CSV table of C-alpha atoms and ligand atoms in Angstrom, one decimal:
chain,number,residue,atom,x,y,z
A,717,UNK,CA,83.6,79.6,79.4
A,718,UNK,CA,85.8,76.8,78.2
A,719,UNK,CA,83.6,75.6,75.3
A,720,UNK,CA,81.1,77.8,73.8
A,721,UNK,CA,82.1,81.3,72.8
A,722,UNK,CA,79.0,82.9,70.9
A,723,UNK,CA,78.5,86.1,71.3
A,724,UNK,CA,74.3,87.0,71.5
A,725,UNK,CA,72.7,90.1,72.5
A,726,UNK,CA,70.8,88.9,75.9
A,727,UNK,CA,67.2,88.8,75.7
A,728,UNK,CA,65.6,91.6,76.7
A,729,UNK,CA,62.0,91.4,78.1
A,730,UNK,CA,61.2,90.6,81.9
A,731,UNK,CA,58.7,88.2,82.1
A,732,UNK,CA,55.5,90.6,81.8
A,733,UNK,CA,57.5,93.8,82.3
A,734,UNK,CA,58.6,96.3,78.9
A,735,UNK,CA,60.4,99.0,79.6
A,736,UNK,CA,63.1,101.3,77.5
A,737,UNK,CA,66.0,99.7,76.0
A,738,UNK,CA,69.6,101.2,76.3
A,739,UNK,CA,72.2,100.6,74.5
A,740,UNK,CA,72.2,97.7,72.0
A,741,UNK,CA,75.5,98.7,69.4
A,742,UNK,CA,77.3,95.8,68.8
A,743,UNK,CA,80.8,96.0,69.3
A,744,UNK,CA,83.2,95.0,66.4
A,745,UNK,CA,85.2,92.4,68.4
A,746,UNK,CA,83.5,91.9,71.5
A,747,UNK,CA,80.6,91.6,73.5
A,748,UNK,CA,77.2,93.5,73.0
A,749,UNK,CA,76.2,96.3,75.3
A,750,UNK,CA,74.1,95.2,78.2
A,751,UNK,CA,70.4,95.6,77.9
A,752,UNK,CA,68.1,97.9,80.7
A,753,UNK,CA,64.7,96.9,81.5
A,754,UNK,CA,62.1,97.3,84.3
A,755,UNK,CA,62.2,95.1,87.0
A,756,UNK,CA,60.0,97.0,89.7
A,757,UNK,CA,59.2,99.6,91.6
A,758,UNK,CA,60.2,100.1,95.8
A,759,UNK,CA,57.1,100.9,97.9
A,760,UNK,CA,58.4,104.5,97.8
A,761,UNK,CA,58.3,104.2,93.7
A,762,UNK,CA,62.2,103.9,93.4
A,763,UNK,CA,62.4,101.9,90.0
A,764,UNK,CA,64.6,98.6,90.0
A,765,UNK,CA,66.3,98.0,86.7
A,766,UNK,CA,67.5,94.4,85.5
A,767,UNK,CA,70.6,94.5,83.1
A,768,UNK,CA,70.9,91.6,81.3
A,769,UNK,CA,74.7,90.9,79.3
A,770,UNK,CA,75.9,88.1,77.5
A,771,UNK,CA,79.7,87.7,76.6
A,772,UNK,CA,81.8,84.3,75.9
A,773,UNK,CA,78.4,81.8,76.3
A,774,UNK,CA,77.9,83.7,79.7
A,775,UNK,CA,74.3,85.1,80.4
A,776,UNK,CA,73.9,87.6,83.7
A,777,UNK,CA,71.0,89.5,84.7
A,778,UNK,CA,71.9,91.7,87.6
A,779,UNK,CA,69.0,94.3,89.7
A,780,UNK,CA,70.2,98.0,90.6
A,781,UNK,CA,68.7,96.5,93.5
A,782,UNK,CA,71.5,95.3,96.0
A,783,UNK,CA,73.8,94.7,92.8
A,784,UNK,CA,71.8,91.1,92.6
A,785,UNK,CA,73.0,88.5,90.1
A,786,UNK,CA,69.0,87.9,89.5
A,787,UNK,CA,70.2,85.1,86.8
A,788,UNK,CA,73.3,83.3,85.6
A,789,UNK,CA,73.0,81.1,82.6
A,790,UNK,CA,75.7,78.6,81.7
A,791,UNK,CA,75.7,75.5,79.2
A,792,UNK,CA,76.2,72.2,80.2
A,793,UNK,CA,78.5,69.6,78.3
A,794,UNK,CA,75.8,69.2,75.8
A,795,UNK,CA,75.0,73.0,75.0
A,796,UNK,CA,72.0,73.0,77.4
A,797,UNK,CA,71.6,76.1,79.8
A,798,UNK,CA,70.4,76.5,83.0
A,799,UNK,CA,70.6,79.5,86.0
A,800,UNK,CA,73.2,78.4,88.1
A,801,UNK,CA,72.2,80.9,90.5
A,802,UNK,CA,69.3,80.8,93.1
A,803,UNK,CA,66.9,83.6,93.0
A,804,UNK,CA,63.4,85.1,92.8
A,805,UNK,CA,61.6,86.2,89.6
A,806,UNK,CA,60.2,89.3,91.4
A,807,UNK,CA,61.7,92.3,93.2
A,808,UNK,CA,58.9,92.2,95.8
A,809,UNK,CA,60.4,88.4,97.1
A,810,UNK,CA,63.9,89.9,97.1
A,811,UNK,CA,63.1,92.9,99.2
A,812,UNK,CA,60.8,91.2,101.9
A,813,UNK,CA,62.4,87.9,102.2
A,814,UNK,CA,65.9,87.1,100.4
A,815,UNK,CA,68.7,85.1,102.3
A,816,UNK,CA,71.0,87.6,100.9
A,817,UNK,CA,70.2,85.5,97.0
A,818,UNK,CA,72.9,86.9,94.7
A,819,UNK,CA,73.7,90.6,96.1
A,820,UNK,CA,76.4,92.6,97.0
A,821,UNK,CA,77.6,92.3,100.5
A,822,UNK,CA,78.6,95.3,103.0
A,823,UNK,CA,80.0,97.4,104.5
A,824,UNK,CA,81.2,94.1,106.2
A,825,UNK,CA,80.6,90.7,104.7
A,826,UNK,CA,79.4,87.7,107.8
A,827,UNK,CA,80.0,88.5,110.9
A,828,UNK,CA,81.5,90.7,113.8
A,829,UNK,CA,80.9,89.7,117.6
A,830,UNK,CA,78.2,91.8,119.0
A,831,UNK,CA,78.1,94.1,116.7
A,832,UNK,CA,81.3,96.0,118.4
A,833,UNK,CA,84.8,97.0,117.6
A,834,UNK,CA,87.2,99.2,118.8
A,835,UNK,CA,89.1,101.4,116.2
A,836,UNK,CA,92.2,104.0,117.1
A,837,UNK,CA,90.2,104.2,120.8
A,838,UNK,CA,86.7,104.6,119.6
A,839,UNK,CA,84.4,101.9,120.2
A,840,UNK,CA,81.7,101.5,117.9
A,841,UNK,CA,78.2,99.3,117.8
A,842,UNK,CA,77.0,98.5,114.6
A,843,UNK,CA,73.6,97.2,113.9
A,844,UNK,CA,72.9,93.9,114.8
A,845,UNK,CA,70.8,91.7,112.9
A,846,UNK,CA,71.9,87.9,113.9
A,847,UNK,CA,70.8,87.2,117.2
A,848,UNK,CA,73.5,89.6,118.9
A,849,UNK,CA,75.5,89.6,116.1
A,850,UNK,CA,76.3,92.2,112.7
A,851,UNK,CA,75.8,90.2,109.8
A,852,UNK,CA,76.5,91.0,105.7
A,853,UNK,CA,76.5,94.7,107.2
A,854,UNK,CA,73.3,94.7,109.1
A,855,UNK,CA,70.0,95.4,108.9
A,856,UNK,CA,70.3,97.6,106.0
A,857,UNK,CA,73.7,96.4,104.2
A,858,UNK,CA,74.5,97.2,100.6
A,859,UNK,CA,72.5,93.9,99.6
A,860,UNK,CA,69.0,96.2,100.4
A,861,UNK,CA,70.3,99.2,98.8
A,862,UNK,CA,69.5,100.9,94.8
A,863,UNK,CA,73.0,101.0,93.3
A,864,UNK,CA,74.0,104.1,90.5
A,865,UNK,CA,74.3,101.3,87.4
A,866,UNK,CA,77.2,102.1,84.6
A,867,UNK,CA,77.2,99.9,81.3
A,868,UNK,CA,79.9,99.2,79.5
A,869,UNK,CA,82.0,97.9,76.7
A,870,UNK,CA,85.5,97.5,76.6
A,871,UNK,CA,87.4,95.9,73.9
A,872,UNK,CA,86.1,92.0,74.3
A,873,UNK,CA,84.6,92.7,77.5
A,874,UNK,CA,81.2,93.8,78.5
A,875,UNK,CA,80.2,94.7,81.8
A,876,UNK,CA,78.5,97.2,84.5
A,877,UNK,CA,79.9,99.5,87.1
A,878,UNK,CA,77.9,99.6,90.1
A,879,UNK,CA,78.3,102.9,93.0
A,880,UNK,CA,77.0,103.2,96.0
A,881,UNK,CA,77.8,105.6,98.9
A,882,UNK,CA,77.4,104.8,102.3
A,883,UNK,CA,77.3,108.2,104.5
A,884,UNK,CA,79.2,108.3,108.0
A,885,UNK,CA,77.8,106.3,110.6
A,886,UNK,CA,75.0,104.1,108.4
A,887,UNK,CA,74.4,101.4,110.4
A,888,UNK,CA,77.2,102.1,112.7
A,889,UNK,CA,80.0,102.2,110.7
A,890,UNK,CA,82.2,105.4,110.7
A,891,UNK,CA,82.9,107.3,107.2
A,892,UNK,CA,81.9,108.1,104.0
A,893,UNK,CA,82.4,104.9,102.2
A,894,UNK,CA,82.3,105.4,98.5
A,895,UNK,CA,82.0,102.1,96.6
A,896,UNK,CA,82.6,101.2,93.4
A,897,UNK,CA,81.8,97.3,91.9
A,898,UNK,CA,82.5,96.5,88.9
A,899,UNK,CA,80.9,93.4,86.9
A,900,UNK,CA,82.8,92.3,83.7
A,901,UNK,CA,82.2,89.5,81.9
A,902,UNK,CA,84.7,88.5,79.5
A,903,UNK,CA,84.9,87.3,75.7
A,904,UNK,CA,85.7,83.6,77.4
A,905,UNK,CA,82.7,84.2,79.3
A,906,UNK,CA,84.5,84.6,82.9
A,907,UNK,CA,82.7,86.7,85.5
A,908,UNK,CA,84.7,89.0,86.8
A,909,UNK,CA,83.9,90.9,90.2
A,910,UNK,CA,86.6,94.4,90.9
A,911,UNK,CA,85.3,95.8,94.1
A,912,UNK,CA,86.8,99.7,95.6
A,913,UNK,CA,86.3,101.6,98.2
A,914,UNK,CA,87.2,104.8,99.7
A,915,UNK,CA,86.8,106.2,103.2
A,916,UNK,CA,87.3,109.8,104.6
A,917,UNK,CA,87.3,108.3,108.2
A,918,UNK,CA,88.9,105.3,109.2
A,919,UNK,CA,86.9,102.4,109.0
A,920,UNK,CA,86.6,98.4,108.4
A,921,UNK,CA,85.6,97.0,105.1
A,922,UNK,CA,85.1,93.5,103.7
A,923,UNK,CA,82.5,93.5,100.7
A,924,UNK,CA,81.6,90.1,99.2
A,925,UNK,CA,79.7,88.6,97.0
A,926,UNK,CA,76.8,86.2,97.9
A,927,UNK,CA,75.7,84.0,94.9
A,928,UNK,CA,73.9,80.7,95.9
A,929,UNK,CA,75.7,77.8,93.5
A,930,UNK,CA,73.7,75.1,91.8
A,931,UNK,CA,75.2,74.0,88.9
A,932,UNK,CA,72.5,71.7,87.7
A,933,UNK,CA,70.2,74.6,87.9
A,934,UNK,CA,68.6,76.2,90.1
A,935,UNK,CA,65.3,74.6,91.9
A,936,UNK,CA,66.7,70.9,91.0
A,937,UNK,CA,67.4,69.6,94.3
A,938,UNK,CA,70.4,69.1,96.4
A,939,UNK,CA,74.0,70.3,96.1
A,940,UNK,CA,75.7,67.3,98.0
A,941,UNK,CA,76.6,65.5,94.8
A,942,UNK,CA,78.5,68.5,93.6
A,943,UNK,CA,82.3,68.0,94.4
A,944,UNK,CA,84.3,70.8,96.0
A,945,UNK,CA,88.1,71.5,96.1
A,946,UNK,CA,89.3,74.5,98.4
A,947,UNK,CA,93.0,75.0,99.1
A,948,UNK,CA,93.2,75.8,102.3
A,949,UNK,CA,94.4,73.3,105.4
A,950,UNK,CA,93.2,75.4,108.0
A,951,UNK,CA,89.8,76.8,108.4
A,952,UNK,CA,88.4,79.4,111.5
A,953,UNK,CA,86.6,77.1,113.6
A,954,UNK,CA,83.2,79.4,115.6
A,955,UNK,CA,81.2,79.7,119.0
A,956,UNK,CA,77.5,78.6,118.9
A,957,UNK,CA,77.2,82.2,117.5
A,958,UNK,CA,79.3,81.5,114.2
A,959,UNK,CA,82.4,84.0,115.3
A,960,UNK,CA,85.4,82.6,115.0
A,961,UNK,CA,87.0,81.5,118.0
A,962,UNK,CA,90.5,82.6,116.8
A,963,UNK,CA,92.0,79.2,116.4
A,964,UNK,CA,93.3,78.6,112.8
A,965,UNK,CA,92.4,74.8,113.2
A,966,UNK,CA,93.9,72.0,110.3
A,967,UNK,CA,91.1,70.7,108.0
A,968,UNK,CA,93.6,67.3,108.0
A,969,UNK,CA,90.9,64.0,109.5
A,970,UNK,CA,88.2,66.5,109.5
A,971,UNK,CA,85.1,67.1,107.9
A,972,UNK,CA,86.6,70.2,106.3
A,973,UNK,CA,89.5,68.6,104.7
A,974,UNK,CA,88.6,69.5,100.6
A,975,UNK,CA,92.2,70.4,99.7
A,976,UNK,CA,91.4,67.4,97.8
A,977,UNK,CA,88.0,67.3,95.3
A,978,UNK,CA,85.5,65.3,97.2
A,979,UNK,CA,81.5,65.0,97.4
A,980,UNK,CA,80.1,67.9,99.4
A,981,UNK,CA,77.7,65.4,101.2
A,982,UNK,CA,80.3,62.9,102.1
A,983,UNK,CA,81.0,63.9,105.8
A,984,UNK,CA,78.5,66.8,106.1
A,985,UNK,CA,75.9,64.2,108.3
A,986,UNK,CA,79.5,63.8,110.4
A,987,UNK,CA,78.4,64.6,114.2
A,988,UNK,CA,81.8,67.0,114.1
A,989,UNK,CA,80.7,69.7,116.8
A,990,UNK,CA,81.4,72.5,114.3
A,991,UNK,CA,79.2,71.2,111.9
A,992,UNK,CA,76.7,70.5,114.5
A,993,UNK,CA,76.3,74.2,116.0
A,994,UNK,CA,76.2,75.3,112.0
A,995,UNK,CA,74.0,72.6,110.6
A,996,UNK,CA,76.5,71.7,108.1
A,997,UNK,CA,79.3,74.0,106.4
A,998,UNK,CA,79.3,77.9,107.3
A,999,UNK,CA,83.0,78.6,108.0
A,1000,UNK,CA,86.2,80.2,106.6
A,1001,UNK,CA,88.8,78.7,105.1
A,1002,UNK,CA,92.4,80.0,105.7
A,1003,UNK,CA,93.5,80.1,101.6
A,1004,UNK,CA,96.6,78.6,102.0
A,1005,UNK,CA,98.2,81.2,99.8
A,1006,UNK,CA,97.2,83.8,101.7
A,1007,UNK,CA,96.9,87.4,100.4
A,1008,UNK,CA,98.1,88.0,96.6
A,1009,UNK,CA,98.8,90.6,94.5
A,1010,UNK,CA,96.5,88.9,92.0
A,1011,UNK,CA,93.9,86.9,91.7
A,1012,UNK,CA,95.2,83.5,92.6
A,1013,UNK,CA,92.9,79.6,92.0
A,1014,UNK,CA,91.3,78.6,95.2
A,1015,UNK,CA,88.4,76.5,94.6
A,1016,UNK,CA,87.0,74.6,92.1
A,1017,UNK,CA,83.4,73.5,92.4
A,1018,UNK,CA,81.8,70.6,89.7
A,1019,UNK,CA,78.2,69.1,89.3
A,1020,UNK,CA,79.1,64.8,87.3
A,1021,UNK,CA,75.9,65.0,86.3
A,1022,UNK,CA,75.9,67.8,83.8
A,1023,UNK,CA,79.7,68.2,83.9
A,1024,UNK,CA,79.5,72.5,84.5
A,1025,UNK,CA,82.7,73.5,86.7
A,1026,UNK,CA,83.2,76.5,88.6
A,1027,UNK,CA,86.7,77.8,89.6
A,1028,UNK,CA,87.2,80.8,91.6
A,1029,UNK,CA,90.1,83.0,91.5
A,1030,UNK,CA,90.5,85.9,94.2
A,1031,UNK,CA,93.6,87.8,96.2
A,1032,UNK,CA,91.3,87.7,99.3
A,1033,UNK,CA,92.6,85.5,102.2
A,1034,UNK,CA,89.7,83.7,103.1
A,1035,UNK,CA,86.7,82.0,101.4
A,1036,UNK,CA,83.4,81.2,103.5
A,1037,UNK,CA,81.5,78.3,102.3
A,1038,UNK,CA,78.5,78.0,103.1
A,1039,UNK,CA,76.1,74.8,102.2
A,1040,UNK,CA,72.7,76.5,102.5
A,1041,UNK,CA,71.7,75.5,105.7
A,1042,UNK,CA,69.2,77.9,106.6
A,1043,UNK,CA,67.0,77.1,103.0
A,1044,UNK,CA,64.3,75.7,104.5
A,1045,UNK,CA,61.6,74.9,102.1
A,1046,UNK,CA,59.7,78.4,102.0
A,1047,UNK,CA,61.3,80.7,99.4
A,1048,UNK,CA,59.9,79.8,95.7
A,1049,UNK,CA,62.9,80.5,92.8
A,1050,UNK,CA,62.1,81.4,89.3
A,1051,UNK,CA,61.6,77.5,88.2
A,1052,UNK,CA,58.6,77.5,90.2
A,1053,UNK,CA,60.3,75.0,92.7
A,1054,UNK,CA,61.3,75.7,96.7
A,1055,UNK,CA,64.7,75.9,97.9
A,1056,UNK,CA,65.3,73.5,100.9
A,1057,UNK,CA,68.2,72.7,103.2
A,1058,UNK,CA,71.5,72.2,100.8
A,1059,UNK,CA,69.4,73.4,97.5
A,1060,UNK,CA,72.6,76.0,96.8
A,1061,UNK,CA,75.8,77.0,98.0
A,1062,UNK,CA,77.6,80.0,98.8
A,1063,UNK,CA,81.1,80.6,98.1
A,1064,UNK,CA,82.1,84.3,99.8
A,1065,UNK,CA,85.3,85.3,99.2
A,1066,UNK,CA,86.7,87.7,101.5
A,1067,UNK,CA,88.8,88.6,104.4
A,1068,UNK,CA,88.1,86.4,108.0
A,1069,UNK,CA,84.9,87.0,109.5
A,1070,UNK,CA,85.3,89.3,113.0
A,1071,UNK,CA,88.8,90.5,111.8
A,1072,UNK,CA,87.8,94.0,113.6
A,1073,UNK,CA,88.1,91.9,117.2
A,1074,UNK,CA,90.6,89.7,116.0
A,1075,UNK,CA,93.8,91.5,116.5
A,1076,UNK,CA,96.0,88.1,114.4
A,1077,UNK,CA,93.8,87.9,111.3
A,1078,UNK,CA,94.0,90.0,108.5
A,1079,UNK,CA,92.9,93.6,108.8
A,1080,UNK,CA,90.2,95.0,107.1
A,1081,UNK,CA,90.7,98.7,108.8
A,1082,UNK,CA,90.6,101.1,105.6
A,1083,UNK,CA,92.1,104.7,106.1
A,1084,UNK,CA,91.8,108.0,104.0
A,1085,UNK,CA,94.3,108.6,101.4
A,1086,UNK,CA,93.9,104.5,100.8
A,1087,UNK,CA,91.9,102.4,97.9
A,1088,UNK,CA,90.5,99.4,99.0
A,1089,UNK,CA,90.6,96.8,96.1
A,1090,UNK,CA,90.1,93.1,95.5
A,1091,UNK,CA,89.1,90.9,92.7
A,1092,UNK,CA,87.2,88.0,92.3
A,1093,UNK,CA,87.5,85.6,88.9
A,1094,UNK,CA,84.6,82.7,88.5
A,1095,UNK,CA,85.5,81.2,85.6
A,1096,UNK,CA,83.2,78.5,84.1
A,1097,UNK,CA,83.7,75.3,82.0
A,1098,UNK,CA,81.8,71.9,80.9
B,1106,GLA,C1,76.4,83.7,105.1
B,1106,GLA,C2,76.5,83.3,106.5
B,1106,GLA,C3,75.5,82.3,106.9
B,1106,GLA,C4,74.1,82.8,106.5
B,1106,GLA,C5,74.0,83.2,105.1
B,1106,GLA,C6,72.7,83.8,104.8
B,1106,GLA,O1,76.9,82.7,104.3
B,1106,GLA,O2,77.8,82.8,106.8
B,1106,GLA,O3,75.6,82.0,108.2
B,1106,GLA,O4,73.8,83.9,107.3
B,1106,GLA,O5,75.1,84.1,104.8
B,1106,GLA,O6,71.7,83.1,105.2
């Protein structure tokens, strides 16, 4: 957070729900420790906790279930907060009908052809769950799954460690996979995301996050006014069924060109076949710097009207932006108000979508004895 750097314990009551408080010692030069309350209960009576942290003018509410960011709360260039973050006020609405609002994505983040890939001379079919395609890990990804939930406070920084194991063969994908997020939010009131996994098999991985962006708030219309920079010039144009073709195309006279800031809604009605078969942005872009050792600037996202920025920070490859095309009017967020069409967008960093069939991109194949790891920095400002 570029302004504001209060320091508040976040509130702690649901709307309706009290439950037990944990935690709740103030830390001498940092952040207080996250606050536990009820959120719901599964049909099977599985409780769903909401942690709610505040660090650096930052407020984050995140659900055991799927590892959801259920709220994010930023000021505006006059003080004013809003949730920047689509959502649902209710766990029932997240587990019968979420477009993936706010959760933890994997074990493979958008999509792999068919379902299918061939690793050291085994074929594999995954679960499919977009028309024939895997999608955000299939039916039952990590976004529809009750994570183990780890509070902490370190120094300045506040945070939660999230786990989750996924057993060999769930949903098709070979190995133990034992996953570790971790959520920070820092005393300047950055959000940090560290994600790790480890196999005992070799495997693919690509976790991801999938927060839906408005930064007027959420429920206040459109994003096409926000401006968006990515720096990439190429992008991985798709088939009618969203896989890349293979092609690393230049963004250069196209549509997808935002190396330099511009409107997202100034060519997204452009009758460009790729934004045609998508129904506006849903691609990768090819991060011009590639993979990093660190965390590296590769997008910067800005609402004029209430002057809140967003700049994202990762040493993945590849960022999928994705305009909200498939909000169509019938999911309700927390304001009350629907999401339509371009209400929020997504901003997924990760490695290319259906690198397991793509033998040039990237590879995402994780092996025993290795440590996945990435990191993602959204860093916000007004
Ligand atoms: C990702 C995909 C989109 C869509 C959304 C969820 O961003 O790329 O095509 O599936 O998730 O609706």
């Amino acid at each position: 957070m570029e302004l504001s750097r209060r320091t508040v314990i976040a509130g702690a009551a649901a709307a309706g729900v009290t439950a037990a408080t944990v935690g709740g010692t103030a830390h001498a030069t940092g952040g207080r420790k996250p606050v536990k309350t009820l959120f719901g209960k599964l049909a099977d009576g599985t409780k769903v906790y909401r942690w709610s942290l505040e660090n650096g003018g930052t407020r984050l509410k995140v659900l055991s279930w799927g590892g959801v960011v259920q709220s994010l709360e930023i000021p505006d260039r006059r003080g004013r907060y809003a949730n920047v973050s689509a959502g649902f006020d209710n766990l029932e609405d997240y587990v019968a009908k979420t477009p993936y609002f706010g959760a933890l994505i994997g074990r493979y983040g958008n999509r792999i052809g068919k379902g299918k890939f061939t690793l050291d001379g085994k074929n594999y079919q995954l679960s499919v769950n977009d028309g024939e395609q895997s999608l955000h890990g299939g039916t039952q990804g990590f976004d529809k799954r009750v994570w183990d939930v780890e509070p902490f406070v370190k120094g300045s920084d506040v945070g939660l460690h999230l786990y989750y194991t996924s057993v060999d063969g769930e949903m098709g994908y070979p190995g133990t996979l034992k996953t570790k997020v971790t959520y920070t939010l820092t005393r300047h009131g950055d959000w940090r995301i560290d994600y790790e996994a480890t196999t005992d098999k070799a495997t693919v991985v690509n976790l991801t996050s999938h927060v839906y962006w408005n930064l007027a708030g959420e429920g206040s219309g459109t994003i096409e006014d926000h401006e968006l920079q990515i720096a990439a010039s190429r992008y991985t144009p798709t088939d009618a069924g969203l896989i890349p073709t293979g092609e690393l195309a230049k963004v250069a006279g196209t549509p997808f060109d935002f190396s330099r800031t511009k409107p997202i809604g100034r060519d997204i009605r452009t009758s460009h076949p790729q934004l045609v078969t998508a129904k506006g942005f849903d691609h990768n872009w090819v991060l011009d710097k590639g993979i990093t050792a660190r965390p590296e600037h590769v997008a910067t996202l800005r609402d004029p009207a209430s002057g809140r920025t967003l700049k994202i920070a990762t040493n993945e490859p590849g960022l999928q932006f994705y305009s909200g095309n498939f909000l169509d009017g019938t999911l309700t967020g927390p304001s009350g108000r629907t999401y339509r069409q371009g209400d929020a967008l997504c901003l997924e960093t990760q490695h290319f979508p259906d690198s397991p069939n793509k033998p040039k991109f990237p590879s995402t194949v994780l092996r025993p004895g290795q440590t996945y790891r990435t990191t993602t920095i959204h860093t916000f400002g007004c």
